[in-house]
Amino acid sequence: MKKALAILMILALVGTAAFAEITFGAWGRGLFVPVQNSGASDEDSTATTGVSWGNPNPRVGMTIKGVSDNAGFQIDWNSDGASFGISDQNKIWVKPVSMVTLSIGRVFDDTLRGNACFGAWDWVRGYSVVNAIGSEDFVFGRIDTQNQGFVMSVAPTEAFYVAASFNDLKNYQKSENLFGDFQAQAGYTIAGIGQVRAGYKAVQQDEVAASTVYSLNTTTGELDETAVAAKDESVDGTIEVAFKLTAVENLYVDAGFRMKTNTDDYADVKDINLYANYKMDALKVHAIGQYKMVDIEGLDNGMMIGAGLDYALAGGIGFGADVRYMSEDMAKDLDKGADAVTSFFAGVTKGFSNGNVGVGVEVINAADTGYAIPIRMEYSF
């Protein structure tokens, strides 16, 4: 009997382990720019290394994940600049029931995100219109706890998804301010047609005062004082809605509307955003546009448009290009200057099983004409 119980215990342990695993992954990107110049008068051309998003250190990163039926974790490490740090996510998650996921730490949730990444976004963003407009949250933003936070997501059916997060909890925060740094999203997929999403994000204003909380110091037996940030009662709120069309084979169309809800002038700015791509064998064509409606004295409505393509050749060779235009009014709206801006990118890459290498050229024209020639290297495991 004891042997039978022992065997059953071993089988139970083995069965449990079969549903749990630790996985490792890695991704990194580095740019070497031997020549770049903004075009300003008397400026010397410079050389640098870095990444697409502007940091001077190449991204050397890896990810470790623990996954089971009901609990897990994720750590995204990097050694950018030869020192270890956390790059993206650093979280614990638990599923108390099958349809509910609770996450704590630094958390991203991209389930409903509507990005528009192509072309220069993956090279030197500073020499493209894309640097002023963005791409990853272009149509619909991700759930992002910023520093540290808590996220609850619910998926009662395959078609319906809801998530909410309390953000920016790295330090103490008054409980009454929890909904001042808060985000909520919902999405519903209509079979054979597309997906509709709606979201709200609140961000509190700068800190204006502080209060004190007390905690017991177990070494000295005394109470330690800790300053607690007391944020301004005013909140920057953002509402966004979007629809993603998936009814047409090989066609992806995502359109969204975004506006502020606070009572200052920024509430008088509303964005209409559109991104689309179409695949035809080795060719993928991109289109992007934004119309900014402004009701602020001294500013006018602005627009941005762009198009690009990717073409896959034999032997892992790929070609990409884009051209983008931002109107003079858009540049003023975004405080990016007083001139219309046009940018152009073209590049070629050679892909391998776990990475790629490529070279490109970027030109941006506003008051001056600037250029950059980046060499890009990536790995992925």
Short mmCIF file of C-alpha atoms in Angstrom, two decimals:
data_model
loop_
_atom_site.label_atom_id
_atom_site.label_comp_id
_atom_site.label_asym_id
_atom_site.label_seq_id
_atom_site.Cartn_x
_atom_site.Cartn_y
_atom_site.Cartn_z
CA MET A 1 0.00 0.00 0.00
CA LYS A 2 2.83 2.38 0.91
CA LYS A 3 4.57 1.61 -2.40
CA ALA A 4 1.36 2.34 -4.29
CA LEU A 5 0.95 5.68 -2.51
CA ALA A 6 4.57 6.57 -3.23
CA ILE A 7 4.13 5.76 -6.91
CA LEU A 8 0.95 7.86 -7.07
CA MET A 9 2.75 10.81 -5.44
CA ILE A 10 5.57 10.58 -7.98
CA LEU A 11 3.11 10.42 -10.87
CA ALA A 12 1.29 13.46 -9.48
CA LEU A 13 4.53 15.44 -9.29
CA VAL A 14 5.50 14.43 -12.82
CA GLY A 15 2.05 15.33 -14.11
CA THR A 16 2.25 18.75 -12.47
CA ALA A 17 5.69 19.43 -13.94
CA ALA A 18 4.42 18.56 -17.40
CA PHE A 19 2.23 21.66 -17.33
CA ALA A 20 4.99 24.01 -16.19
CA GLU A 21 8.10 25.21 -18.00
CA ILE A 22 10.89 27.76 -17.88
CA THR A 23 11.78 29.28 -21.24
CA PHE A 24 14.55 31.61 -22.36
CA GLY A 25 14.43 33.99 -25.29
CA ALA A 26 16.52 36.87 -26.51
CA TRP A 27 16.28 39.88 -28.80
CA GLY A 28 18.68 42.71 -29.49
CA ARG A 29 19.36 45.48 -31.96
CA GLY A 30 22.34 47.71 -32.59
CA LEU A 31 22.86 50.61 -34.99
CA PHE A 32 26.17 51.94 -36.21
CA VAL A 33 25.75 55.32 -37.89
CA PRO A 34 29.07 56.34 -39.50
CA VAL A 35 27.57 59.56 -40.88
CA GLN A 36 24.68 61.72 -39.67
CA ASN A 37 24.03 65.42 -40.00
CA SER A 38 20.97 67.53 -39.19
CA GLY A 39 21.79 70.00 -41.97
CA ALA A 40 22.16 72.93 -39.60
CA SER A 41 24.65 75.60 -40.66
CA ASP A 42 28.31 74.75 -39.93
CA GLU A 43 27.41 71.43 -38.26
CA ASP A 44 30.02 68.69 -38.53
CA SER A 45 28.86 65.20 -39.47
CA THR A 46 29.06 62.77 -36.57
CA ALA A 47 29.24 59.00 -36.00
CA THR A 48 27.52 57.07 -33.22
CA THR A 49 26.11 53.74 -32.10
CA GLY A 50 22.74 53.12 -30.52
CA VAL A 51 19.21 51.87 -31.09
CA SER A 52 16.21 53.07 -33.04
CA TRP A 53 14.63 54.82 -30.05
CA GLY A 54 17.61 57.09 -29.43
CA ASN A 55 19.61 55.50 -26.61
CA PRO A 56 23.36 55.59 -27.43
CA ASN A 57 23.83 51.96 -26.33
CA PRO A 58 22.83 48.98 -28.50
CA ARG A 59 20.11 46.76 -26.98
CA VAL A 60 21.54 43.44 -25.78
CA GLY A 61 18.56 41.75 -24.18
CA MET A 62 17.12 38.44 -23.06
CA THR A 63 13.88 37.17 -21.54
CA ILE A 64 13.16 34.45 -19.03
CA LYS A 65 9.60 33.21 -18.54
CA GLY A 66 7.99 30.76 -16.17
CA VAL A 67 4.66 29.41 -17.35
CA SER A 68 2.16 27.02 -15.78
CA ASP A 69 -1.61 26.64 -15.87
CA ASN A 70 -2.22 29.10 -13.05
CA ALA A 71 0.93 31.14 -12.37
CA GLY A 72 4.03 32.49 -14.02
CA PHE A 73 6.55 35.29 -14.33
CA GLN A 74 8.52 37.24 -16.93
CA ILE A 75 11.79 39.15 -16.67
CA ASP A 76 13.17 41.17 -19.58
CA TRP A 77 16.84 41.83 -18.93
CA ASN A 78 19.37 43.86 -20.86
CA SER A 79 23.04 44.71 -20.58
CA ASP A 80 22.88 47.95 -22.56
CA GLY A 81 26.00 49.98 -21.91
CA ALA A 82 27.69 46.97 -20.24
CA SER A 83 25.49 47.17 -17.11
CA PHE A 84 22.49 44.99 -16.27
CA GLY A 85 18.98 46.42 -16.06
CA ILE A 86 15.30 45.74 -16.71
CA SER A 87 14.20 46.74 -20.20
CA ASP A 88 10.49 46.02 -20.58
CA GLN A 89 8.43 43.66 -18.45
CA ASN A 90 9.19 42.45 -14.93
CA LYS A 91 6.06 40.78 -13.62
CA ILE A 92 4.32 37.99 -11.74
CA TRP A 93 1.00 36.72 -13.02
CA VAL A 94 -1.64 34.41 -11.53
CA LYS A 95 -4.86 32.96 -12.95
CA PRO A 96 -7.22 32.33 -10.02
CA VAL A 97 -9.78 31.07 -12.54
CA SER A 98 -9.41 30.30 -16.24
CA MET A 99 -10.88 33.55 -17.53
CA VAL A 100 -9.10 35.95 -15.12
CA THR A 101 -5.41 36.94 -15.08
CA LEU A 102 -3.87 39.09 -12.35
CA SER A 103 -0.44 40.65 -12.96
CA ILE A 104 1.82 42.72 -10.71
CA GLY A 105 5.09 44.51 -11.40
CA ARG A 106 6.07 46.34 -14.56
CA VAL A 107 3.44 45.06 -16.97
CA PHE A 108 2.59 45.55 -20.64
CA ASP A 109 -0.58 44.10 -22.16
CA ASP A 110 -0.63 44.34 -25.97
CA THR A 111 -3.81 42.29 -26.54
CA LEU A 112 -5.77 45.23 -27.98
CA ARG A 113 -2.85 47.41 -29.09
CA GLY A 114 -3.01 48.96 -32.55
CA ASN A 115 0.50 49.68 -33.80
CA ALA A 116 1.70 50.90 -37.19
CA CYS A 117 5.37 49.95 -37.26
CA PHE A 118 7.17 49.88 -40.59
CA GLY A 119 10.02 51.54 -42.42
CA ALA A 120 12.12 54.12 -40.57
CA TRP A 121 10.59 53.19 -37.20
CA ASP A 122 12.99 50.23 -37.12
CA TRP A 123 16.03 52.31 -38.07
CA VAL A 124 16.98 55.85 -36.89
CA ARG A 125 13.69 57.42 -35.84
CA GLY A 126 15.26 60.82 -35.24
CA TYR A 127 15.71 61.31 -39.00
CA SER A 128 12.08 60.61 -39.89
CA VAL A 129 8.64 62.16 -39.40
CA VAL A 130 7.86 58.98 -37.44
CA ASN A 131 9.88 60.35 -34.52
CA ALA A 132 7.28 63.08 -33.89
CA ILE A 133 4.20 60.92 -34.50
CA GLY A 134 5.09 57.48 -33.14
CA SER A 135 3.97 54.06 -34.37
CA GLU A 136 3.59 51.44 -31.65
CA ASP A 137 0.46 52.94 -30.04
CA PHE A 138 -0.57 54.84 -33.14
CA VAL A 139 -4.17 53.61 -33.45
CA PHE A 140 -4.80 52.16 -29.98
CA GLY A 141 -2.54 52.20 -26.92
CA ARG A 142 -1.29 49.27 -24.89
CA ILE A 143 -1.93 48.69 -21.20
CA ASP A 144 1.20 50.06 -19.51
CA THR A 145 1.76 50.24 -15.75
CA GLN A 146 4.71 52.63 -16.31
CA ASN A 147 6.93 51.95 -13.27
CA GLN A 148 5.10 49.36 -11.17
CA GLY A 149 1.43 48.51 -11.06
CA PHE A 150 -1.38 45.96 -10.91
CA VAL A 151 -3.39 44.65 -13.88
CA MET A 152 -6.53 42.52 -14.04
CA SER A 153 -7.70 41.10 -17.37
CA VAL A 154 -10.84 39.07 -18.04
CA ALA A 155 -11.60 36.98 -21.13
CA PRO A 156 -15.02 35.36 -20.57
CA THR A 157 -15.15 34.28 -24.23
CA GLU A 158 -12.68 34.13 -27.12
CA ALA A 159 -14.34 37.21 -28.62
CA PHE A 160 -14.51 39.46 -25.55
CA TYR A 161 -11.56 40.91 -23.62
CA VAL A 162 -11.45 43.46 -20.78
CA ALA A 163 -8.43 44.79 -18.86
CA ALA A 164 -7.83 47.41 -16.17
CA SER A 165 -4.63 48.61 -14.51
CA PHE A 166 -3.51 50.77 -11.58
CA ASN A 167 -0.30 52.43 -12.73
CA ASP A 168 2.80 54.22 -11.46
CA LEU A 169 2.92 52.56 -8.03
CA LYS A 170 6.71 52.38 -7.71
CA ASN A 171 6.58 54.50 -4.56
CA TYR A 172 3.88 55.00 -2.00
CA GLN A 173 0.74 56.67 -3.32
CA LYS A 174 -2.40 57.78 -1.54
CA SER A 175 -5.22 55.29 -2.00
CA GLU A 176 -7.53 58.11 -3.02
CA ASN A 177 -5.28 58.72 -6.04
CA LEU A 178 -5.39 55.16 -7.39
CA PHE A 179 -7.87 56.04 -10.12
CA GLY A 180 -5.77 59.07 -11.07
CA ASP A 181 -3.18 56.76 -12.67
CA PHE A 182 -5.55 54.22 -14.15
CA GLN A 183 -6.28 52.52 -17.45
CA ALA A 184 -9.20 50.43 -18.73
CA GLN A 185 -9.82 48.76 -22.09
CA ALA A 186 -12.37 46.48 -23.71
CA GLY A 187 -12.41 44.74 -27.07
CA TYR A 188 -14.90 42.57 -28.93
CA THR A 189 -14.13 40.51 -32.02
CA ILE A 190 -16.92 40.12 -34.58
CA ALA A 191 -16.25 36.83 -36.35
CA GLY A 192 -15.29 37.29 -39.99
CA ILE A 193 -15.50 41.09 -39.78
CA GLY A 194 -13.10 42.67 -37.32
CA GLN A 195 -12.54 43.95 -33.81
CA VAL A 196 -13.92 46.99 -31.99
CA ARG A 197 -12.04 48.47 -29.00
CA ALA A 198 -12.56 51.25 -26.49
CA GLY A 199 -10.27 52.54 -23.77
CA TYR A 200 -9.66 55.21 -21.16
CA LYS A 201 -6.36 56.27 -19.57
CA ALA A 202 -5.87 58.70 -16.70
CA VAL A 203 -2.54 60.26 -15.74
CA GLN A 204 -2.25 62.54 -12.71
CA GLN A 205 -0.50 65.87 -12.87
CA ASP A 206 2.85 66.69 -11.27
CA GLU A 207 3.37 66.26 -7.55
CA VAL A 208 2.47 69.37 -5.57
CA ALA A 209 2.76 68.30 -1.94
CA ALA A 210 3.67 65.36 0.26
CA SER A 211 2.34 63.58 3.33
CA THR A 212 3.91 60.99 5.61
CA VAL A 213 3.32 57.30 6.31
CA TYR A 214 4.94 55.30 9.10
CA SER A 215 6.34 51.78 9.06
CA LEU A 216 7.88 49.70 11.84
CA ASN A 217 11.65 49.23 11.64
CA THR A 218 12.10 45.63 12.84
CA THR A 219 15.76 46.28 13.67
CA THR A 220 15.37 49.34 15.90
CA GLY A 221 11.75 48.84 16.94
CA GLU A 222 11.02 52.43 15.99
CA LEU A 223 8.70 53.94 13.40
CA ASP A 224 10.33 55.12 10.17
CA GLU A 225 8.84 58.05 8.28
CA THR A 226 8.34 57.88 4.51
CA ALA A 227 7.20 60.78 2.32
CA VAL A 228 4.19 59.96 0.17
CA ALA A 229 3.67 61.89 -3.02
CA ALA A 230 0.42 63.84 -3.08
CA LYS A 231 -0.45 64.59 -6.69
CA ASP A 232 -2.48 67.39 -8.14
CA GLU A 233 -6.18 66.56 -8.24
CA SER A 234 -6.36 67.40 -11.94
CA VAL A 235 -5.98 64.45 -14.29
CA ASP A 236 -5.02 64.13 -17.94
CA GLY A 237 -7.62 61.72 -19.28
CA THR A 238 -7.60 60.17 -22.75
CA ILE A 239 -10.46 58.37 -24.47
CA GLU A 240 -9.82 56.24 -27.55
CA VAL A 241 -11.95 54.02 -29.77
CA ALA A 242 -10.82 51.93 -32.72
CA PHE A 243 -11.97 49.37 -35.27
CA LYS A 244 -9.77 46.79 -36.95
CA LEU A 245 -11.05 45.32 -40.23
CA THR A 246 -10.07 41.71 -40.94
CA ALA A 247 -12.83 40.68 -43.34
CA VAL A 248 -10.69 40.93 -46.49
CA GLU A 249 -7.95 38.37 -47.01
CA ASN A 250 -4.40 39.81 -46.86
CA LEU A 251 -5.77 43.28 -45.97
CA TYR A 252 -5.26 44.85 -42.53
CA VAL A 253 -7.00 48.14 -41.75
CA ASP A 254 -7.06 49.78 -38.32
CA ALA A 255 -8.71 53.15 -37.67
CA GLY A 256 -9.08 55.02 -34.41
CA PHE A 257 -10.17 58.23 -32.71
CA ARG A 258 -8.42 59.73 -29.65
CA MET A 259 -9.20 62.77 -27.51
CA LYS A 260 -8.32 64.31 -24.14
CA THR A 261 -10.94 64.76 -21.43
CA ASN A 262 -9.32 67.24 -19.04
CA THR A 263 -10.51 70.82 -18.88
CA ASP A 264 -7.44 72.70 -20.08
CA ASP A 265 -6.60 73.53 -23.69
CA TYR A 266 -5.41 70.03 -24.52
CA ALA A 267 -9.02 68.85 -24.37
CA ASP A 268 -9.48 70.77 -27.60
CA VAL A 269 -7.21 68.41 -29.57
CA LYS A 270 -8.62 65.32 -31.24
CA ASP A 271 -6.84 62.79 -33.47
CA ILE A 272 -8.14 60.54 -36.24
CA ASN A 273 -5.60 57.80 -37.00
CA LEU A 274 -5.45 55.23 -39.80
CA TYR A 275 -3.02 52.44 -40.62
CA ALA A 276 -3.37 49.79 -43.32
CA ASN A 277 -1.23 47.17 -45.03
CA TYR A 278 -1.80 44.72 -47.86
CA LYS A 279 0.19 41.57 -48.63
CA MET A 280 0.76 40.24 -52.15
CA ASP A 281 3.19 37.30 -52.19
CA ALA A 282 6.63 38.83 -51.51
CA LEU A 283 5.32 42.41 -51.38
CA LYS A 284 3.77 44.20 -48.41
CA VAL A 285 2.46 47.75 -48.86
CA HIS A 286 1.83 50.16 -45.95
CA ALA A 287 -0.23 53.34 -45.61
CA ILE A 288 -0.57 55.64 -42.60
CA GLY A 289 -2.32 58.91 -41.84
CA GLN A 290 -3.30 61.21 -39.01
CA TYR A 291 -5.60 64.21 -38.95
CA LYS A 292 -5.32 66.42 -35.87
CA MET A 293 -8.31 68.65 -35.11
CA VAL A 294 -7.29 71.62 -32.98
CA ASP A 295 -9.49 74.23 -31.35
CA ILE A 296 -6.78 76.31 -29.66
CA GLU A 297 -6.06 79.95 -30.43
CA GLY A 298 -2.99 80.32 -32.63
CA LEU A 299 -3.03 76.72 -33.87
CA ASP A 300 -4.77 75.06 -36.81
CA ASN A 301 -5.70 71.56 -37.88
CA GLY A 302 -2.75 69.47 -39.05
CA MET A 303 -2.14 66.27 -40.94
CA MET A 304 0.45 63.56 -41.51
CA ILE A 305 0.48 60.97 -44.30
CA GLY A 306 2.91 58.26 -45.29
CA ALA A 307 3.40 55.14 -47.37
CA GLY A 308 5.93 52.34 -47.47
CA LEU A 309 6.72 48.90 -48.80
CA ASP A 310 8.64 45.75 -47.92
CA TYR A 311 9.78 43.32 -50.59
CA ALA A 312 11.31 39.92 -49.92
CA LEU A 313 13.89 38.69 -52.45
CA ALA A 314 15.55 35.29 -52.74
CA GLY A 315 18.28 34.28 -50.33
CA GLY A 316 16.92 36.18 -47.34
CA ILE A 317 17.43 39.59 -48.97
CA GLY A 318 14.78 42.17 -48.12
CA PHE A 319 14.14 45.72 -49.31
CA GLY A 320 12.16 48.37 -47.44
CA ALA A 321 11.28 52.00 -48.02
CA ASP A 322 8.93 54.70 -46.82
CA VAL A 323 8.11 58.35 -47.41
CA ARG A 324 6.23 60.54 -44.92
CA TYR A 325 4.92 64.10 -44.82
CA MET A 326 3.88 66.26 -41.86
CA SER A 327 2.13 69.55 -42.57
CA GLU A 328 3.36 72.88 -41.24
CA ASP A 329 0.30 73.13 -38.98
CA MET A 330 0.95 69.65 -37.57
CA ALA A 331 4.56 70.59 -36.80
CA LYS A 332 3.32 73.67 -34.93
CA ASP A 333 0.66 71.65 -33.09
CA LEU A 334 3.33 69.24 -31.85
CA ASP A 335 5.83 72.02 -31.11
CA LYS A 336 8.24 70.46 -33.62
CA GLY A 337 9.05 73.63 -35.56
CA ALA A 338 7.43 76.04 -37.98
CA ASP A 339 7.99 74.19 -41.26
CA ALA A 340 6.39 71.27 -43.02
CA VAL A 341 8.51 68.11 -42.76
CA THR A 342 9.16 65.42 -45.37
CA SER A 343 11.23 62.31 -44.72
CA PHE A 344 12.44 59.41 -46.85
CA PHE A 345 13.95 56.05 -45.98
CA ALA A 346 15.28 53.12 -48.01
CA GLY A 347 17.22 50.11 -46.79
CA VAL A 348 18.25 46.57 -47.62
CA THR A 349 18.68 43.68 -45.17
CA LYS A 350 20.07 40.16 -45.23
CA GLY A 351 18.20 37.75 -42.96
CA PHE A 352 19.55 34.67 -41.21
CA SER A 353 17.95 32.01 -39.02
CA ASN A 354 18.46 34.07 -35.86
CA GLY A 355 19.08 37.62 -37.00
CA ASN A 356 19.75 40.06 -39.78
CA VAL A 357 22.11 42.78 -40.94
CA GLY A 358 21.30 45.75 -43.14
CA VAL A 359 22.19 49.22 -44.34
CA GLY A 360 19.91 52.16 -45.07
CA VAL A 361 19.76 55.83 -45.92
CA GLU A 362 17.44 58.41 -44.37
CA VAL A 363 16.76 61.99 -45.43
CA ILE A 364 14.60 64.52 -43.58
CA ASN A 365 13.74 67.95 -44.92
CA ALA A 366 12.27 70.83 -42.90
CA ALA A 367 14.01 74.17 -42.36
CA ASP A 368 17.22 72.23 -43.10
CA THR A 369 17.91 68.95 -44.86
CA GLY A 370 19.42 66.26 -42.66
CA TYR A 371 20.55 62.73 -43.40
CA ALA A 372 21.82 59.56 -41.75
CA ILE A 373 23.31 56.30 -43.04
CA PRO A 374 22.63 53.57 -40.47
CA ILE A 375 24.01 50.02 -40.40
CA ARG A 376 21.71 47.77 -38.40
CA MET A 377 22.33 44.41 -36.72
CA GLU A 378 19.73 42.26 -34.91
CA TYR A 379 19.52 38.87 -33.24
CA SER A 380 16.55 36.84 -32.07
CA PHE A 381 16.45 33.53 -30.21
#
